[in-house]
CSV table of C-alpha atoms in Angstrom, one decimal:
chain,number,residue,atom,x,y,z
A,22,UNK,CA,0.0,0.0,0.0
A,23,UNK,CA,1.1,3.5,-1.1
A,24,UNK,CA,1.5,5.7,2.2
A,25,UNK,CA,3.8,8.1,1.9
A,26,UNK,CA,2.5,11.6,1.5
A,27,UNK,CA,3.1,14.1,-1.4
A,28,UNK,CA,4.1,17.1,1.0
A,29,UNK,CA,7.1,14.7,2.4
A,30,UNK,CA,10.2,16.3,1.9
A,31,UNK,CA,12.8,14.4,0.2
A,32,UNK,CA,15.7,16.5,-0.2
A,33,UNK,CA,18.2,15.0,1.9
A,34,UNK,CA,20.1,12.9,-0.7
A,35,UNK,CA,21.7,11.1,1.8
A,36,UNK,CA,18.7,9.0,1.8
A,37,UNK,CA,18.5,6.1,-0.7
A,38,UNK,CA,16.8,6.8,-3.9
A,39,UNK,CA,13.3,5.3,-4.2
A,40,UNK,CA,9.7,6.0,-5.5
A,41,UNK,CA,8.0,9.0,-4.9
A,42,UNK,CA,3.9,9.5,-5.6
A,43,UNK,CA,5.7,12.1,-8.2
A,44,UNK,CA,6.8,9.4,-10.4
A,45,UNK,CA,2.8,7.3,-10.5
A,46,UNK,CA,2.1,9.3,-13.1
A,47,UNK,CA,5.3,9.7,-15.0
A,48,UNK,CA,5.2,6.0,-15.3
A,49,UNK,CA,1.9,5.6,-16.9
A,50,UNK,CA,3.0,8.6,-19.0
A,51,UNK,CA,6.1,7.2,-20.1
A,52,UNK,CA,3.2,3.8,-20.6
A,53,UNK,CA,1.2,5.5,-23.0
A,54,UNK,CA,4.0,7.7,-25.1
A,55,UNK,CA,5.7,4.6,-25.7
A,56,UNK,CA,3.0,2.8,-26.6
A,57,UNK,CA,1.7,4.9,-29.1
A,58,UNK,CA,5.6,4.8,-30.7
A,59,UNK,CA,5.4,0.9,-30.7
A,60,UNK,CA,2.0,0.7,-31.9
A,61,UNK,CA,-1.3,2.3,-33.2
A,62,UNK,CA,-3.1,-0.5,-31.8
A,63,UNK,CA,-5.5,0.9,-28.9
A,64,UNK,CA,-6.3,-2.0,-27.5
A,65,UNK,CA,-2.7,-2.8,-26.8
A,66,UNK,CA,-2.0,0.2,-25.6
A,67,UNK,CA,-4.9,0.0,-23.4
A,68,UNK,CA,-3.7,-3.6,-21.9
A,69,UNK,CA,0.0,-2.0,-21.0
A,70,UNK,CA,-1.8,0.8,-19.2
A,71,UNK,CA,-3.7,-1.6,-17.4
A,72,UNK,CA,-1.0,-4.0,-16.7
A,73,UNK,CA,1.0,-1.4,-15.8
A,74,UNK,CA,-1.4,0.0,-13.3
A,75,UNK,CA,-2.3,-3.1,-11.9
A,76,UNK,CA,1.8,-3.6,-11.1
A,77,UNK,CA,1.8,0.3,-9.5
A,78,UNK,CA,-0.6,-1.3,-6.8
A,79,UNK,CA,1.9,-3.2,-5.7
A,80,UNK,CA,5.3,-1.9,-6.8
A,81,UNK,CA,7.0,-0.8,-3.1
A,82,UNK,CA,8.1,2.9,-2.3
A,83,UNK,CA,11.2,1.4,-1.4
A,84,UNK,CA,12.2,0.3,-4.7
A,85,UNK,CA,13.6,2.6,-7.1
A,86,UNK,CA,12.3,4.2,-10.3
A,87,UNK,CA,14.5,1.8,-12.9
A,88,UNK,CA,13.1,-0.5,-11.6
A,89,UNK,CA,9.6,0.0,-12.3
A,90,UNK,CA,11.0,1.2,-15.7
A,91,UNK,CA,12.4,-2.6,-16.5
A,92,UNK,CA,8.6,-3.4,-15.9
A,93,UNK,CA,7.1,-1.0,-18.0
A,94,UNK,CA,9.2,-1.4,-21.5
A,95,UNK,CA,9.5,-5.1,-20.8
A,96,UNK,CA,5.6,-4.9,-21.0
A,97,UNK,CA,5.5,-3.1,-23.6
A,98,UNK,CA,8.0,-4.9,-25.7
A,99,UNK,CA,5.5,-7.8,-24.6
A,100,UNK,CA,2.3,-6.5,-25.9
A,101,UNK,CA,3.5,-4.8,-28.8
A,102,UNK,CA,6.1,-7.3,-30.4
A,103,UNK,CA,8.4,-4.0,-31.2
A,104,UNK,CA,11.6,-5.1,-29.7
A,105,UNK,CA,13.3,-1.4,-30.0
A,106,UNK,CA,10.0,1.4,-30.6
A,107,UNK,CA,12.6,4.3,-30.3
A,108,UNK,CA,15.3,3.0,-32.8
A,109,UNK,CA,14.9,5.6,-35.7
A,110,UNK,CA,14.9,8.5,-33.0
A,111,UNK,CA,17.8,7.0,-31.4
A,112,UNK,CA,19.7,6.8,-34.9
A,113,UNK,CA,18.6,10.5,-35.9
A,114,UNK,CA,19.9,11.5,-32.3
A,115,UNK,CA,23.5,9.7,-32.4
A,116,UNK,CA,23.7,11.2,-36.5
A,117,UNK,CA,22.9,14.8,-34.7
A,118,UNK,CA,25.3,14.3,-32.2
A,119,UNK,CA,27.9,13.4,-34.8
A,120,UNK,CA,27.5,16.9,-36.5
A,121,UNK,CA,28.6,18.6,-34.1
A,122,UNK,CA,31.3,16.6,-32.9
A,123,UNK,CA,33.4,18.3,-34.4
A,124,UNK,CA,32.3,21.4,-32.8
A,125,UNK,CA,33.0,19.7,-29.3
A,126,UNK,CA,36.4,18.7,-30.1
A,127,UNK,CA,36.9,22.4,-31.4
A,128,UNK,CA,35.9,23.7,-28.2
A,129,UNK,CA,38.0,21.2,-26.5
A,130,UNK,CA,40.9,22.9,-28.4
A,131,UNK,CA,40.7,26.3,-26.5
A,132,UNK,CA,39.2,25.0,-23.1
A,133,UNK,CA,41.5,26.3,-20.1
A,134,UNK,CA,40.7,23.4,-18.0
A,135,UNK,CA,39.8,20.8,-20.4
A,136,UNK,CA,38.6,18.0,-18.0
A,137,UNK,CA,36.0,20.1,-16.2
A,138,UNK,CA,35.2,21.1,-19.8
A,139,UNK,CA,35.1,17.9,-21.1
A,140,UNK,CA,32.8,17.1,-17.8
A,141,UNK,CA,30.4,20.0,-19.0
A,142,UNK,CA,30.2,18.8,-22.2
A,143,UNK,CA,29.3,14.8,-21.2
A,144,UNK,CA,26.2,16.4,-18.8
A,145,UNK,CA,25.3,18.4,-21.1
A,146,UNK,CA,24.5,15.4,-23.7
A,147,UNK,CA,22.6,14.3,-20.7
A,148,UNK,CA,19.7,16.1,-22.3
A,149,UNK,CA,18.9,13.8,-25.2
A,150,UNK,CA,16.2,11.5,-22.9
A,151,UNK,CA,13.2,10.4,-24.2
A,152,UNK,CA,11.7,9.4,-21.1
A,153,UNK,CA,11.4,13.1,-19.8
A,154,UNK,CA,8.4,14.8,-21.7
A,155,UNK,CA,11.0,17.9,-21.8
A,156,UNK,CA,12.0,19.1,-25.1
A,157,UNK,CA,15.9,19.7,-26.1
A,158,UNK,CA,18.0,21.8,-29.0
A,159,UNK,CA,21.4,20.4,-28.8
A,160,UNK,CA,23.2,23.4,-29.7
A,161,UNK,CA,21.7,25.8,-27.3
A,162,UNK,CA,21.5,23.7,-24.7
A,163,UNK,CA,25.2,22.9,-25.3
A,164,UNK,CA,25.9,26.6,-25.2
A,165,UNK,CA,24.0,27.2,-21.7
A,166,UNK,CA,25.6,24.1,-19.7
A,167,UNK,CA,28.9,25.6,-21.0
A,168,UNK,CA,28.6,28.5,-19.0
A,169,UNK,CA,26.2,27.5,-16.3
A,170,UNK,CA,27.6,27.3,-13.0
A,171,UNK,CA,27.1,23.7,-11.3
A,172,UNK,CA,25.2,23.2,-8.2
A,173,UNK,CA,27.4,20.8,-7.1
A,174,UNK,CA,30.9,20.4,-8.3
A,175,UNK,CA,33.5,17.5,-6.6
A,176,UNK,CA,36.0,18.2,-9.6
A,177,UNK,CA,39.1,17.7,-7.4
A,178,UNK,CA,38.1,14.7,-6.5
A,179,UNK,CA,37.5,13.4,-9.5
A,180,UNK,CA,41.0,14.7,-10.5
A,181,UNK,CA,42.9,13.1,-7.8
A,182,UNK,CA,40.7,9.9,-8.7
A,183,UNK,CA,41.5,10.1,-11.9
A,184,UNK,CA,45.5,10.5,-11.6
A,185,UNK,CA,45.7,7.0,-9.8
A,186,UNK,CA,43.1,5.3,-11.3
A,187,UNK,CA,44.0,2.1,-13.4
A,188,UNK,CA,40.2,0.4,-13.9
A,189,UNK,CA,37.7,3.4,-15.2
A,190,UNK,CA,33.9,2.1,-16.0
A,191,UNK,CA,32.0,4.1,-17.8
A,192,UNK,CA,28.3,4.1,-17.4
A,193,UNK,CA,26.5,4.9,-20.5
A,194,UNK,CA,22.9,6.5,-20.3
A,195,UNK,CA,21.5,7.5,-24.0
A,196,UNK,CA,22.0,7.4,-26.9
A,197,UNK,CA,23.0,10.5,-29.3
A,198,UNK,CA,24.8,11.3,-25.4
A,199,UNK,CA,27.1,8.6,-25.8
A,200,UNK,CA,28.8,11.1,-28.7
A,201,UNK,CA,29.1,13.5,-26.1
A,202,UNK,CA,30.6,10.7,-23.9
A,203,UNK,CA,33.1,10.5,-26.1
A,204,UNK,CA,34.8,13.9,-25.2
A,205,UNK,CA,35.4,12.9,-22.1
A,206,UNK,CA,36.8,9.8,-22.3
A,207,UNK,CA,39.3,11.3,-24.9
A,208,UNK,CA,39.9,13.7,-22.1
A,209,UNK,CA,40.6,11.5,-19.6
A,210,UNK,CA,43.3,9.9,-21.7
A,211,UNK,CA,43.4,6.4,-19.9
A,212,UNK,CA,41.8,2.9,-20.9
A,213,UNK,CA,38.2,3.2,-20.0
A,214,UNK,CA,35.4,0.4,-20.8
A,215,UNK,CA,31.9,1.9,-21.7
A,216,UNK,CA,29.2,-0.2,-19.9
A,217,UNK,CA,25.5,-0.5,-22.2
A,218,UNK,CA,22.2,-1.4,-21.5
A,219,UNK,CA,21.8,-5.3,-22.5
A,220,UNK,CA,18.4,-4.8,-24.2
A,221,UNK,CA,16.9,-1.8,-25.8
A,222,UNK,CA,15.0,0.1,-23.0
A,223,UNK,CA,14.1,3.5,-23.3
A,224,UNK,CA,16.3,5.6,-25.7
A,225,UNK,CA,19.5,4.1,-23.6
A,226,UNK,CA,22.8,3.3,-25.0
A,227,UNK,CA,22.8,-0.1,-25.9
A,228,UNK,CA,26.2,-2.0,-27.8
A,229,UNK,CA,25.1,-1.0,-31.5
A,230,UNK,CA,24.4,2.4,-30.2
A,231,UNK,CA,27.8,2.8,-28.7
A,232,UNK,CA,29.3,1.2,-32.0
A,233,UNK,CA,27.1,4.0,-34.0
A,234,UNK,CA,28.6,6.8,-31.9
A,235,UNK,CA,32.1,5.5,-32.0
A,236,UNK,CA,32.9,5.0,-28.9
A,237,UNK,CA,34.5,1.5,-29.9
A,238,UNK,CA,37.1,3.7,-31.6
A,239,UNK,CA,38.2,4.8,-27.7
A,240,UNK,CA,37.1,2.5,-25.3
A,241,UNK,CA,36.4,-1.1,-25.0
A,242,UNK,CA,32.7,-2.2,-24.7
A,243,UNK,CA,30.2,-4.5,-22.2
A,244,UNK,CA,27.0,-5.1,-21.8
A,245,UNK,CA,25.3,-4.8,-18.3
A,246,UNK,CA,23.5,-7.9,-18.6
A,247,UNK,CA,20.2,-6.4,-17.8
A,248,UNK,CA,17.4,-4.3,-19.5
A,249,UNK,CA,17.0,-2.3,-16.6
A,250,UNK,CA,17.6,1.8,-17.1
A,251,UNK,CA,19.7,2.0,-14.5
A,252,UNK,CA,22.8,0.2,-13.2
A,253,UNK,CA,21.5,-3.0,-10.4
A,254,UNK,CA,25.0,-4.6,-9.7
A,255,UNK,CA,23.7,-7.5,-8.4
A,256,UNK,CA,21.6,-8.1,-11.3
A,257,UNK,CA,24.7,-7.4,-13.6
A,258,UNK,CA,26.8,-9.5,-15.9
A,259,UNK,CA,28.9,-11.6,-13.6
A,260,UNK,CA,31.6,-10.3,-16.2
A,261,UNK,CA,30.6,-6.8,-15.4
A,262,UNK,CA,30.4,-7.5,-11.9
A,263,UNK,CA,34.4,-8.7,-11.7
A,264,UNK,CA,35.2,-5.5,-13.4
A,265,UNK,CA,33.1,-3.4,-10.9
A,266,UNK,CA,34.6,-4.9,-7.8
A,267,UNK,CA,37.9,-3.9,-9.7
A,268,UNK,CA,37.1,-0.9,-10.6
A,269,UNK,CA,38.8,2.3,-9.2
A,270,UNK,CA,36.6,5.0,-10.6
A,271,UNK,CA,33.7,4.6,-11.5
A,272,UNK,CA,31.3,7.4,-14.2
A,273,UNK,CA,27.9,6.9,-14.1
A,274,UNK,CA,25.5,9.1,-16.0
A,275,UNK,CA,22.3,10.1,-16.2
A,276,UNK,CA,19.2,10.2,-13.8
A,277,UNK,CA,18.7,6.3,-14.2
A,278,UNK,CA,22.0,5.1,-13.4
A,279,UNK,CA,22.0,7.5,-9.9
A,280,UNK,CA,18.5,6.4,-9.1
A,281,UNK,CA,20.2,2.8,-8.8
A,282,UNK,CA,23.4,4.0,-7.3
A,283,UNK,CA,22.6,6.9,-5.4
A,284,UNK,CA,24.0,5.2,-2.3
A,285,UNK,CA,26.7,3.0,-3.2
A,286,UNK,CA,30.2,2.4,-1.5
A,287,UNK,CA,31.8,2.2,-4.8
A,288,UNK,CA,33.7,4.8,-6.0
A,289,UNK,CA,31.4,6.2,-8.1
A,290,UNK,CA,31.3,9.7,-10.0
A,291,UNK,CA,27.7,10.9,-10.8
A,292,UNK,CA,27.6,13.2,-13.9
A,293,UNK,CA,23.9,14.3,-14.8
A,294,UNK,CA,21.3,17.1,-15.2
A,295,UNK,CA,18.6,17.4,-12.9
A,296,UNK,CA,15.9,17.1,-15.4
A,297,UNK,CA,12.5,16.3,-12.7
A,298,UNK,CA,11.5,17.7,-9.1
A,299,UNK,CA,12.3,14.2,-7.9
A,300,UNK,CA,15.5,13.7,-8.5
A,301,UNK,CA,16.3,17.3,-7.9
A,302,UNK,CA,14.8,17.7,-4.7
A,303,UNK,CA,16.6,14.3,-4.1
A,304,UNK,CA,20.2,15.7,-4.5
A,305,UNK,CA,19.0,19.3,-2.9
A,306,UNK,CA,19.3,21.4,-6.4
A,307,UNK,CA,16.9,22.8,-8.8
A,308,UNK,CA,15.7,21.4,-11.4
A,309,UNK,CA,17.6,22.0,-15.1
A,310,UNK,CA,20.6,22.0,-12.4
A,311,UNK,CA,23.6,20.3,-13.5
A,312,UNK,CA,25.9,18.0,-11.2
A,313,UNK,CA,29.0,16.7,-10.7
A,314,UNK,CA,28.8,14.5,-7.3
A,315,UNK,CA,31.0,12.0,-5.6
A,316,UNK,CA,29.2,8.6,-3.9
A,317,UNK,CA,29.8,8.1,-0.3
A,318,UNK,CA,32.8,6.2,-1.6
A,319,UNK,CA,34.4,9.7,-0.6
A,320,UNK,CA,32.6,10.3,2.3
């Protein structure tokens, strides 16, 4: 039973991520949008949105958002037979973020602290997310995160990290972003392996993504294992596992993968923009807010 009330504060995010009555509607939301991409078929549609409320009923506040997102577009992908219902937008959104690559590296060129930049330019890819009902223009938003001032920064951190760190992961989030990814990693200039979602879910990175954007040019590439858009390690790869418990830094980005990590021990970097109230209120920023933040790793 659903008991927590909608004036709760939730802003401490030293609290573990979970479900918020925020997010009841977003997922039937996301239910129906994705629906109608996968099908035209109302009665299908109808059946997900029923299945999918009938699973809310029961879906505990102490579980996190992901994880009711692996329910969804597994149901979907059920019902509708359409393995992948956001594959042409995910290939129009990797060929727009190969325009302006380019661009990126150009700016990379005459950046006076070119990891932070680097950093700025990786969140700011965080914008291509087709499971926010937000609307994005790469180029502006680009401009924006380049100059906007981060509401929480751990950048020298990261950079001491970084200098002794042998075994990077690198957890991808979308697709078209894992372009932008690649600025970074170049940046970083050390062997990194880029981690992608198993299954198509969402628009998320998944290995023929990464190969699209090129990041097999730079980095070696694993699946998670899972379908899930986030990052569960114990429902991981046992592959990907082995490399986790090896791992001395670790990137994770977007709202999905911190949802599922937010209160790890590993030494985890969380790149993202704060794109809904939850999460937002969650880390104690606004929303549009961009973040660099170290786990509890650091604590």
């Amino acid at each position: 039973m659903l008991r927590i009330l909608i004036s709760e504060p939730y802003s401490n995010y030293n609290k573990p991520m979970r479900t918020y009555l925020d997010c009841i509607p977003c997922f039937l939301k996301q239910t129906l949008n994705t629906g109608r991409i996968a099908t035209p078929d109302e009665a299908k549609i109808r059946k997900m949105l029923d299945v999918i409320g009938d699973q809310i009923k029961s879906f505990p506040t102490s579980a996190t958002p992901p994880e009711m997102g692996q329910i969804i577009y597994k149901t979907i992908r059920d019902i509708s037979g359409v393995d992948d219902p956001y594959k042409a937008q995910k290939a129009v959104h990797i060929q727009q973020s190969l325009a302006i690559f380019p661009s990126l590296q150009d700016i990379m060129t005459h950046a006076d602290d070119k990891l932070l930049t680097a950093i700025r330019i990786a969140i700011a890819g965080n914008i291509i997310d087709l499971g926010m009902e937000k609307s994005f223009d790469l180029k502006n938003d680009l401009d924006k995160i380049l100059h906007q001032k981060m509401a929480i920064c751990d950048i020298q951190n990261f950079k001491s990290q970084l200098i002794k760190a042998n075994v990077i992961l690198y957890l991808g989030d979308n697709s078209g972003e894992s372009v932008f990814d690649r600025i970074l990693i170049e940046a970083m200039n050390k062997p990194v392996t880029y981690v992608v979602r198993d299954k198509p879910v969402i628009n998320d990175v998944t290995y023929a993504d990464a190969i699209a954007s090129g990041i097999d040019s730079i980095a070696d590439i694993i699946t998670s294992g899972s379908d899930a858009p986030g990052t569960f390690v114990d429902r991981c790869s046992p592959e990907l596992q082995q490399l986790i418990k090896k791992a001395d830094l670790i990137i994770s980005k977007g709202q999905g993968n911190f949802e599922s990590l937010s209160e790890t021990i590993l030494p985890v970097f969380f790149l993202l923009k704060a794109k809904c109230p939850v999460i937002a209120n969650h880390l104690g920023v606004l929303e549009d807010d961009i973040v660099l933040k170290q786990s509890n790793f650091f604590a």
